Amino acid sequence: MADTGATGAVSGPPGLFDLSGGLPHWAREGESFELALSLGGQYAGTQQWSIRPERGAVVARVETEFGGVLPNLRVHQTSRLHPRTLALLAYAEGEGNRTTLELSLDYRAGELRLRQRGEETDAPLVADYLDPVSLLLWVREWQAAPGEQRVVRLAGSGVHVRRLPDEAVGSAAAEVFLLRPGSAGVWRSAQSPQPAQPRTFLRLTQPTPFGMVDAQPAELWSGRAGTHSGQAGGRVRRRVG
């Protein structure tokens, strides 16, 4: 792991985030928000985001509770980032009380370690990586013009991120990004005239075996006419976020 020292980070691995303007607000001060999930216009669960600087890292936790028209399931994801560079240090995810995947990056040894469902593999650490949570945070910060694209790496695969033309989400202007493979979408708030005003997620979409799951800020969902929560049972194994 990167050397964070006794009083915080003094050195560390390079990260994918552009920090020329300093650490983003969520890395300095923390952030919490809730997204409401829907499928075909019907309520499909909630997603809680919590980002906090803690123990020499910036830790982002995402708890997704599927329900409504989707089978009931809780998915948890935890991303640990370097406190100075926001380089990925470790990532874990699981269902219910089980952790099914753990990823750690040892920058001193130059190794990436992946443990999944009881099996462990090592690989040379030759590039910067993101995970499913930090990827969304990176997209929220990436300064890109319409049509610009970039390839970033997740463990075992590359993700093509492309900026699409701007759209409106309700009354808000949104900058839009497409992630492939998978065709997930990110709509973030356009740059505020006040630099200190943070960007926010206005909409996230993620394909699942049941169809495209849509995530929006909870306050926007609750204000939509004709929406309601359905009832369903069973299980789903694709994550959102």
CSV table of N, CA, C and O in Angstrom, one decimal, residues 99-100 115-120:
chain,number,residue,atom,x,y,z
A,99,THR,N,-19.0,-10.8,1.9
A,99,THR,CA,-18.1,-10.1,0.9
A,99,THR,C,-17.7,-11.1,-0.1
A,99,THR,O,-17.1,-12.1,0.2
A,100,THR,N,-18.0,-10.8,-1.4
A,100,THR,CA,-17.7,-11.7,-2.4
A,100,THR,C,-16.5,-11.4,-3.3
A,100,THR,O,-16.0,-12.2,-4.0
A,115,ARG,N,-9.3,-11.2,-4.7
A,115,ARG,CA,-9.9,-12.4,-4.0
A,115,ARG,C,-11.4,-12.4,-4.4
A,115,ARG,O,-12.1,-11.4,-4.1
A,116,GLN,N,-11.8,-13.5,-5.0
A,116,GLN,CA,-13.2,-13.5,-5.4
A,116,GLN,C,-13.8,-14.9,-5.1
A,116,GLN,O,-13.3,-15.9,-5.6
A,117,ARG,N,-14.8,-15.0,-4.2
A,117,ARG,CA,-15.5,-16.2,-3.9
A,117,ARG,C,-14.5,-17.3,-3.5
A,117,ARG,O,-14.5,-18.4,-4.0
A,118,GLY,N,-13.5,-17.0,-2.7
A,118,GLY,CA,-12.6,-18.0,-2.1
A,118,GLY,C,-11.3,-18.2,-2.9
A,118,GLY,O,-10.4,-18.9,-2.5
A,119,GLU,N,-11.3,-17.6,-4.1
A,119,GLU,CA,-10.1,-17.8,-5.0
A,119,GLU,C,-9.3,-16.5,-5.0
A,119,GLU,O,-9.9,-15.4,-5.1
A,120,GLU,N,-8.0,-16.6,-5.0
A,120,GLU,CA,-7.1,-15.4,-5.0
A,120,GLU,C,-6.1,-15.4,-6.2
A,120,GLU,O,-5.5,-16.5,-6.5
